Short mmCIF file of C-alpha atoms in Angstrom, two decimals:
data_model
loop_
_atom_site.label_atom_id
_atom_site.label_comp_id
_atom_site.label_asym_id
_atom_site.label_seq_id
_atom_site.Cartn_x
_atom_site.Cartn_y
_atom_site.Cartn_z
CA UNK I 1 23.08 -8.34 18.01
CA UNK I 2 26.72 -8.59 17.13
CA UNK I 3 29.27 -8.31 14.35
CA UNK I 4 28.71 -6.42 11.13
CA UNK I 5 24.98 -5.94 11.74
CA UNK I 6 25.63 -4.30 15.12
CA UNK I 7 28.38 -2.08 13.77
CA UNK I 8 26.22 -0.68 10.99
CA UNK I 9 23.24 -0.30 13.35
CA UNK I 10 25.29 1.79 15.79
CA UNK I 11 26.63 4.01 13.02
CA UNK I 12 23.07 4.52 11.79
CA UNK I 13 21.58 5.19 15.24
CA UNK I 14 24.32 7.76 15.88
CA UNK I 15 23.26 9.92 12.94
CA UNK I 16 19.70 9.12 11.83
CA UNK I 17 16.69 10.49 13.74
CA UNK I 18 15.06 7.62 15.59
CA UNK I 19 11.60 7.55 14.05
CA UNK I 20 11.74 3.80 13.37
CA UNK I 21 11.87 0.71 15.54
CA UNK I 22 14.18 -1.49 13.53
CA UNK I 23 15.04 -5.16 13.62
CA UNK I 24 18.70 -6.02 14.28
CA UNK I 25 19.71 -6.68 10.71
CA UNK I 26 21.53 -4.53 8.17
CA UNK I 27 20.35 -5.67 4.76
CA UNK I 28 23.03 -5.60 2.10
CA UNK I 29 21.61 -7.65 -0.79
CA UNK I 30 18.27 -8.64 -2.28
CA UNK I 31 17.46 -11.15 -5.01
CA UNK I 32 13.96 -12.38 -5.74
CA UNK I 33 12.26 -13.10 -2.40
CA UNK I 34 15.51 -13.40 -0.47
CA UNK I 35 17.27 -10.67 1.52
CA UNK I 36 20.78 -11.10 2.92
CA UNK I 37 22.15 -9.20 5.91
CA UNK I 38 25.68 -7.95 6.60
CA UNK I 39 26.64 -11.26 8.21
CA UNK I 40 25.37 -13.43 5.39
CA UNK I 41 22.09 -14.58 7.00
CA UNK I 42 19.25 -15.00 4.50
CA UNK I 43 15.63 -14.03 5.06
CA UNK I 44 12.49 -15.03 3.15
CA UNK I 45 10.90 -11.64 2.57
CA UNK I 46 7.12 -11.95 2.99
CA UNK I 47 6.71 -8.21 3.53
CA UNK I 48 8.34 -6.96 0.28
CA UNK I 49 9.32 -3.60 1.75
CA UNK I 50 5.66 -3.19 2.82
CA UNK I 51 4.07 -4.19 -0.50
CA UNK I 52 6.67 -2.37 -2.59
CA UNK I 53 8.98 -4.95 -4.19
CA UNK I 54 6.20 -6.94 -5.82
CA UNK I 55 8.47 -8.32 -8.54
CA UNK I 56 11.02 -9.27 -5.90
CA UNK I 57 14.32 -7.60 -5.16
CA UNK I 58 16.48 -6.38 -8.04
CA UNK I 59 14.32 -7.83 -10.81
CA UNK I 60 16.76 -7.98 -13.76
CA UNK I 61 14.41 -6.35 -16.29
CA UNK I 62 13.57 -3.46 -13.95
CA UNK I 63 17.21 -3.07 -12.97
CA UNK I 64 18.25 -2.90 -16.62
CA UNK I 65 15.57 -0.28 -17.35
CA UNK I 66 16.79 1.83 -14.42
CA UNK I 67 20.43 1.56 -15.47
CA UNK I 68 19.70 2.32 -19.12
CA UNK I 69 17.72 5.43 -18.22
CA UNK I 70 20.34 6.55 -15.69
CA UNK I 71 22.94 6.45 -18.45
CA UNK I 72 20.76 8.62 -20.68
CA UNK I 73 18.87 11.22 -18.59
CA UNK I 74 18.33 11.42 -14.81
CA UNK I 75 16.42 14.63 -14.10
CA UNK I 76 15.06 17.72 -15.82
CA UNK I 77 12.16 18.75 -13.46
CA UNK I 78 8.59 18.99 -14.73
CA UNK I 79 9.33 22.07 -16.79
CA UNK I 80 9.99 19.73 -19.72
CA UNK I 81 8.46 16.57 -21.16
CA UNK I 82 10.25 13.24 -20.78
CA UNK I 83 9.63 9.97 -22.60
CA UNK I 84 9.47 7.58 -19.59
CA UNK I 85 6.94 9.79 -17.77
CA UNK I 86 4.68 9.94 -20.81
CA UNK I 87 4.95 6.21 -21.45
CA UNK I 88 4.08 5.44 -17.82
CA UNK I 89 1.04 7.71 -17.84
CA UNK I 90 -0.13 6.08 -21.08
CA UNK I 91 0.16 2.60 -19.54
CA UNK I 92 -1.76 3.66 -16.42
CA UNK I 93 -4.60 5.25 -18.35
CA UNK I 94 -4.84 2.45 -20.91
CA UNK I 95 -5.28 -0.04 -18.07
CA UNK I 96 -7.60 1.82 -15.68
CA UNK I 97 -10.79 3.92 -15.60
CA UNK I 98 -8.71 7.11 -15.69
CA UNK I 99 -7.57 9.27 -18.56
CA UNK I 100 -5.41 11.71 -16.59
CA UNK I 101 -2.46 11.06 -14.21
CA UNK I 102 -0.45 13.18 -11.78
CA UNK I 103 2.91 11.61 -10.91
CA UNK I 104 4.33 12.14 -7.43
CA UNK I 105 7.10 10.76 -5.23
CA UNK I 106 5.14 8.68 -2.74
CA UNK I 107 1.74 7.46 -1.64
CA UNK I 108 1.31 10.30 0.82
CA UNK I 109 2.06 12.82 -1.90
CA UNK I 110 -0.42 11.11 -4.22
CA UNK I 111 -3.07 11.34 -1.50
CA UNK I 112 -2.22 14.99 -0.91
CA UNK I 113 -2.87 15.56 -4.60
CA UNK I 114 -6.19 13.71 -4.36
CA UNK I 115 -7.28 15.80 -1.37
CA UNK I 116 -6.34 19.04 -3.10
CA UNK I 117 -8.08 17.98 -6.32
CA UNK I 118 -11.29 17.05 -4.48
CA UNK I 119 -11.36 20.42 -2.73
CA UNK I 120 -10.59 22.61 -5.72
CA UNK I 121 -13.00 20.64 -7.90
CA UNK I 122 -15.86 21.18 -5.43
CA UNK I 123 -15.26 24.88 -4.89
CA UNK I 124 -13.77 26.75 -1.98
CA UNK I 125 -16.74 26.37 0.39
CA UNK I 126 -16.80 22.58 0.14
CA UNK I 127 -13.67 21.17 1.72
CA UNK I 128 -14.83 18.34 3.99
CA UNK I 129 -13.54 14.82 3.39
CA UNK I 130 -14.95 11.81 5.21
CA UNK I 131 -12.67 8.83 5.64
CA UNK I 132 -13.07 5.68 7.72
CA UNK I 133 -12.02 4.62 11.19
CA UNK I 134 -9.01 2.33 10.98
CA UNK I 135 -7.81 3.81 7.71
CA UNK I 136 -4.24 4.84 6.88
CA UNK I 137 -3.56 7.45 4.21
CA UNK I 138 -0.01 8.65 4.89
CA UNK I 139 2.37 10.56 7.15
CA UNK I 140 2.13 14.14 5.90
CA UNK I 141 -0.06 16.44 8.00
CA UNK I 142 -3.09 16.36 5.69
CA UNK I 143 -2.90 12.61 5.15
CA UNK I 144 -2.43 12.04 8.88
CA UNK I 145 -5.60 14.08 9.39
CA UNK I 146 -7.37 11.87 6.85
CA UNK I 147 -6.09 8.74 8.60
CA UNK I 148 -8.67 7.20 10.91
CA UNK I 149 -6.26 6.10 13.64
CA UNK I 150 -5.75 8.64 16.48
CA UNK I 151 -2.32 7.20 17.39
CA UNK I 152 -0.85 8.70 14.19
CA UNK I 153 -2.22 12.17 15.09
CA UNK I 154 -1.16 12.35 18.74
CA UNK I 155 1.43 15.05 19.39
CA UNK I 156 0.88 16.78 16.06
CA UNK I 157 -2.36 18.63 16.83
CA UNK I 158 -4.09 20.72 15.74
CA UNK I 159 -4.93 18.74 12.64
CA UNK I 160 -5.84 20.54 9.39
CA UNK I 161 -9.57 21.28 9.23
CA UNK I 162 -12.11 19.41 7.18
CA UNK I 163 -11.46 15.75 7.97
CA UNK I 164 -13.87 13.44 9.78
CA UNK I 165 -13.94 9.68 10.27
CA UNK I 166 -16.96 7.45 9.96
CA UNK I 167 -17.25 4.18 11.87
CA UNK I 168 -16.05 1.21 9.83
CA UNK I 169 -18.87 -0.35 7.82
CA UNK I 170 -21.77 1.84 9.07
CA UNK I 171 -23.35 3.52 6.06
CA UNK I 172 -26.17 5.27 7.96
CA UNK I 173 -23.78 7.03 10.33
CA UNK I 174 -21.58 8.07 7.43
CA UNK I 175 -24.52 9.60 5.54
CA UNK I 176 -25.52 11.54 8.66
CA UNK I 177 -22.02 13.04 8.71
CA UNK I 178 -22.37 14.53 5.20
CA UNK I 179 -22.86 18.31 5.30
CA UNK I 180 -23.01 21.14 2.79
CA UNK I 181 -19.23 21.44 3.19
CA UNK I 182 -18.46 17.82 2.30
CA UNK I 183 -16.72 17.30 -1.04
CA UNK I 184 -15.49 13.68 -0.98
CA UNK I 185 -15.45 10.26 0.66
CA UNK I 186 -12.03 8.64 0.85
CA UNK I 187 -11.35 4.97 1.61
CA UNK I 188 -9.12 1.98 1.01
CA UNK I 189 -11.00 -0.94 -0.58
CA UNK I 190 -9.04 -3.09 1.85
CA UNK I 191 -7.43 -1.53 4.93
CA UNK I 192 -3.84 -2.78 4.98
CA UNK I 193 -2.39 -0.96 7.99
CA UNK I 194 -5.78 -1.33 9.67
CA UNK I 195 -5.33 -5.11 9.94
CA UNK I 196 -5.85 -6.46 6.40
CA UNK I 197 -9.56 -5.60 6.66
CA UNK I 198 -11.57 -5.67 3.40
CA UNK I 199 -14.59 -3.40 2.97
CA UNK I 200 -17.78 -5.27 2.07
CA UNK I 201 -18.76 -4.89 -1.61
CA UNK I 202 -22.31 -3.82 -0.71
CA UNK I 203 -20.90 -1.18 1.64
CA UNK I 204 -18.65 0.15 -1.13
CA UNK I 205 -21.63 0.29 -3.50
CA UNK I 206 -23.43 2.24 -0.78
CA UNK I 207 -20.55 4.72 -0.67
CA UNK I 208 -20.75 5.14 -4.42
CA UNK I 209 -24.53 5.76 -4.21
CA UNK I 210 -24.01 8.35 -1.47
CA UNK I 211 -21.44 10.14 -3.61
CA UNK I 212 -23.88 10.30 -6.53
CA UNK I 213 -26.76 11.39 -4.27
CA UNK I 214 -24.81 14.19 -2.59
CA UNK I 215 -22.55 15.20 -5.50
CA UNK I 216 -19.37 14.01 -3.82
CA UNK I 217 -16.20 12.52 -5.27
CA UNK I 218 -15.28 8.95 -4.36
CA UNK I 219 -11.53 8.57 -3.69
CA UNK I 220 -10.03 5.08 -3.57
CA UNK I 221 -6.65 4.84 -1.85
CA UNK I 222 -5.10 1.86 -3.63
CA UNK I 223 -1.57 2.64 -2.53
CA UNK I 224 -1.24 -0.81 -0.94
CA UNK I 225 -3.89 -2.77 -2.87
CA UNK I 226 -3.01 -1.47 -6.33
CA UNK I 227 -0.43 -2.73 -8.84
CA UNK I 228 -1.41 -6.38 -8.85
CA UNK I 229 -1.38 -6.98 -5.11
CA UNK I 230 -4.97 -8.28 -4.97
CA UNK I 231 -4.76 -10.35 -8.17
CA UNK I 232 -6.06 -7.67 -10.52
CA UNK I 233 -4.08 -4.60 -11.49
CA UNK I 234 -6.32 -2.55 -9.16
CA UNK I 235 -8.69 -3.85 -6.49
CA UNK I 236 -11.63 -1.78 -7.78
CA UNK I 237 -11.75 -3.98 -10.88
CA UNK I 238 -12.77 -7.00 -8.78
CA UNK I 239 -15.31 -5.01 -6.77
CA UNK I 240 -17.24 -3.57 -9.71
CA UNK I 241 -17.06 -0.04 -8.30
CA UNK I 242 -15.25 2.68 -10.21
CA UNK I 243 -13.94 5.60 -8.13
CA UNK I 244 -13.62 9.19 -9.33
CA UNK I 245 -10.05 9.52 -8.07
CA UNK I 246 -7.56 6.73 -7.28
CA UNK I 247 -4.11 6.84 -5.76
CA UNK I 248 -1.36 4.25 -6.21
CA UNK I 249 2.28 4.07 -5.13
CA UNK I 250 4.26 1.33 -3.31
CA UNK I 251 4.68 -1.37 -6.01
CA UNK I 252 4.43 1.07 -8.91
CA UNK I 253 8.22 1.41 -9.09
CA UNK I 254 9.11 -1.98 -7.54
CA UNK I 255 11.36 -0.26 -4.98
CA UNK I 256 11.84 3.19 -6.47
CA UNK I 257 9.95 6.07 -4.82
CA UNK I 258 6.91 7.00 -6.90
CA UNK I 259 3.20 7.67 -6.48
CA UNK I 260 0.39 8.53 -8.84
CA UNK I 261 -3.07 10.07 -8.69
CA UNK I 262 -5.46 8.95 -11.42
CA UNK I 263 -8.75 10.55 -12.39
CA UNK I 264 -10.99 11.50 -15.27
CA UNK I 265 -10.36 14.41 -17.63
CA UNK I 266 -13.29 16.55 -16.46
CA UNK I 267 -12.21 16.30 -12.80
CA UNK I 268 -8.53 16.86 -13.58
CA UNK I 269 -9.43 20.06 -15.41
CA UNK I 270 -9.76 21.80 -12.01
CA UNK I 271 -5.98 21.64 -11.60
CA UNK I 272 -4.74 24.40 -13.88
CA UNK I 273 -1.03 25.17 -14.38
CA UNK I 274 0.45 26.47 -11.14
CA UNK I 275 -2.18 25.00 -8.80
CA UNK I 276 -0.14 21.92 -7.93
CA UNK I 277 3.27 20.47 -8.70
CA UNK I 278 6.35 18.52 -7.67
CA UNK I 279 10.03 18.76 -8.44
CA UNK I 280 10.90 15.08 -8.58
CA UNK I 281 7.54 13.40 -9.36
CA UNK I 282 7.74 11.35 -12.54
CA UNK I 283 11.53 11.51 -12.54
CA UNK I 284 12.81 9.78 -15.73
CA UNK I 285 14.78 7.05 -13.93
CA UNK I 286 11.94 6.21 -11.56
CA UNK I 287 9.37 6.34 -14.35
CA UNK I 288 11.48 4.04 -16.53
CA UNK I 289 11.58 1.52 -13.67
CA UNK I 290 7.82 1.82 -13.26
CA UNK I 291 7.22 1.27 -16.98
CA UNK I 292 9.25 -1.94 -16.86
CA UNK I 293 7.41 -3.06 -13.71
CA UNK I 294 3.97 -2.39 -15.16
CA UNK I 295 4.72 -4.17 -18.43
CA UNK I 296 5.71 -7.33 -16.54
CA UNK I 297 2.56 -7.21 -14.42
CA UNK I 298 0.47 -6.89 -17.58
CA UNK I 299 1.98 -10.00 -19.19
CA UNK I 300 -0.58 -12.73 -19.85
CA UNK I 301 -1.09 -15.02 -16.85
CA UNK I 302 0.79 -12.92 -14.31
CA UNK I 303 -2.24 -11.67 -12.35
CA UNK I 304 -4.05 -15.02 -12.59
CA UNK I 305 -1.02 -16.62 -10.95
CA UNK I 306 -1.17 -14.03 -8.16
CA UNK I 307 -4.82 -14.95 -7.51
CA UNK I 308 -4.02 -18.68 -7.44
CA UNK I 309 -1.09 -18.22 -5.04
CA UNK I 310 -3.26 -15.95 -2.90
CA UNK I 311 -5.87 -18.71 -2.62
CA UNK I 312 -3.11 -21.15 -1.71
CA UNK I 313 -1.84 -18.86 1.06
CA UNK I 314 -5.38 -18.24 2.32
CA UNK I 315 -6.01 -21.99 2.66
CA UNK I 316 -2.71 -22.46 4.47
CA UNK I 317 -3.52 -19.68 6.91
CA UNK I 318 -7.03 -21.03 7.50
CA UNK I 319 -5.50 -24.42 8.27
CA UNK I 320 -3.23 -22.79 10.84
CA UNK I 321 -6.16 -20.92 12.38
CA UNK I 322 -7.90 -24.28 12.72
CA UNK I 323 -4.83 -25.82 14.39
CA UNK I 324 -4.37 -22.89 16.79
CA UNK I 325 -7.88 -21.57 17.61
CA UNK I 326 -6.73 -19.97 20.87
CA UNK I 327 -4.34 -17.74 18.90
CA UNK I 328 -6.04 -17.15 15.56
CA UNK I 329 -9.67 -16.84 14.53
CA UNK I 330 -9.30 -16.96 10.73
CA UNK I 331 -7.68 -15.49 7.65
CA UNK I 332 -8.76 -12.71 5.27
CA UNK I 333 -7.57 -10.60 2.37
CA UNK I 334 -7.36 -10.63 -1.42
CA UNK I 335 -4.69 -11.99 -3.74
CA UNK I 336 -1.33 -11.80 -1.99
CA UNK I 337 -2.31 -9.37 0.74
CA UNK I 338 -3.44 -11.70 3.48
CA UNK I 339 -3.87 -11.48 7.22
CA UNK I 340 -4.08 -14.09 9.96
CA UNK I 341 -6.59 -12.57 12.37
CA UNK I 342 -5.49 -13.04 15.95
CA UNK I 343 -7.61 -13.67 19.03
CA UNK I 344 -7.13 -11.58 22.16
CA UNK I 345 -4.53 -14.08 23.37
CA UNK I 346 -2.89 -13.99 19.96
CA UNK I 347 -2.82 -10.19 19.87
CA UNK I 348 -0.91 -10.19 23.15
CA UNK I 349 1.82 -12.17 21.37
CA UNK I 350 1.62 -10.56 17.92
CA UNK I 351 4.90 -8.71 18.24
CA UNK I 352 6.64 -11.74 19.69
CA UNK I 353 5.39 -13.94 16.83
CA UNK I 354 6.83 -11.52 14.26
CA UNK I 355 10.12 -11.42 16.15
CA UNK I 356 10.31 -15.22 16.37
CA UNK I 357 9.76 -15.48 12.61
CA UNK I 358 12.46 -12.86 12.03
CA UNK I 359 14.88 -14.97 14.07
CA UNK I 360 13.94 -17.96 11.87
CA UNK I 361 14.68 -15.89 8.77
CA UNK I 362 11.11 -15.05 7.72
CA UNK I 363 9.92 -11.42 7.45
CA UNK I 364 6.29 -10.41 8.08
CA UNK I 365 4.66 -7.74 10.27
CA UNK I 366 1.78 -7.15 12.71
CA UNK I 367 -0.87 -4.76 11.36
CA UNK I 368 -3.49 -2.72 13.16
CA UNK I 369 -2.89 -4.60 16.40
CA UNK I 370 -5.24 -7.18 14.90
CA UNK I 371 -3.59 -9.42 12.32
CA UNK I 372 -0.31 -10.86 11.14
CA UNK I 373 0.15 -9.36 7.68
CA UNK I 374 1.64 -11.20 4.71
CA UNK I 375 2.73 -9.18 1.66
CA UNK I 376 5.20 -11.39 -0.19
CA UNK I 377 6.59 -10.47 -3.60
CA UNK I 378 4.02 -11.47 -6.22
CA UNK I 379 6.65 -13.76 -7.76
CA UNK I 380 6.87 -15.92 -4.63
CA UNK I 381 6.76 -19.65 -5.33
CA UNK I 382 4.51 -22.21 -3.68
CA UNK I 383 7.62 -23.78 -2.18
CA UNK I 384 8.45 -20.46 -0.53
CA UNK I 385 4.84 -20.07 0.67
CA UNK I 386 5.15 -23.54 2.22
CA UNK I 387 8.36 -22.37 3.92
CA UNK I 388 6.46 -19.40 5.37
CA UNK I 389 3.53 -21.54 6.56
CA UNK I 390 5.82 -24.15 8.12
CA UNK I 391 7.79 -21.52 10.04
CA UNK I 392 4.59 -19.79 11.17
CA UNK I 393 3.14 -23.10 12.36
CA UNK I 394 6.30 -23.80 14.36
CA UNK I 395 6.19 -20.38 15.99
CA UNK I 396 2.47 -20.60 16.83
CA UNK I 397 3.13 -24.02 18.31
CA UNK I 398 5.69 -22.53 20.67
CA UNK I 399 3.38 -19.74 21.92
CA UNK I 400 2.14 -19.99 25.48
CA UNK I 401 -1.68 -19.81 25.77
#
């Protein structure tokens, strides 16, 4: 690392708490699917800020909406109504199962709201929430407790009470874990951080049946799979299973920090004034950006194109798995959240593969210590997908097995 990138990295490391392992690049510009660092090197961004910049970087319509709102009104708190917040909530309810929305600042905060709603809705003696092994629900203390990966909890014990984790895909074990204190089952329809691992549709239907049988709420965490990522606005639409509560974030603001919890009116009624809140959630500037983002995603043909490009990427990844069977065993995912599942030999080199792609100017990551994860902007072209697949093939070809 040298030059401008190194200079900015040192200044940053000298003053920012080191909770991140960063790559040696200081990004200074983004346009579409391309990022540019402080020394002018360009990168094909197939991570999109971890599924956030789904319309690409600095989409002109979103940027204009942000600037226009910033010139008019930036913040008033939630003591007053604002037009962008109302318009965003209307768009979300008109295009989902929900008729009530709570706007937050992030996915973790949206999940915190979902956890609190499930508990207060069930009554004070029913507070247990069952989530799944391998899940990821956020970095706050409650959402870390809900997360089914012990590595995120280590060093922060004791965890808040009431969270348990069922084995992935085993419905009988999960039902045996339900007690009189259980109020909800929480899951991601597709585990992103867990290695791009979809839940089987029959299993999800089983979860829904268990919720009905035991009077539990079904919470879908669509923070990564929502907002068009899977080829429908929300993944639940393709699965035919409607949750009671759903959380979204990441791509909702196409780069601006926002999260949302969606539910039905009768469930939302448990949250009376004063029971929950946020200072910045639904901020006018952020909400205006989200409105512009959502309107573009709802344009005719947009989501169909995501599904077609997702199929194209899936086929390309399957072809690579066939060419390199010692490193990869297959590909999985939905829409434009795809994973190349690595073999044991491949897992040993997962980090090195990501680094080699970074050096070639292609950004991806390694998820769940299982799969290479691809989350390109939904506007990515087939030419750019070919660029990704070519670079990945070159890197896999250079791996020692």
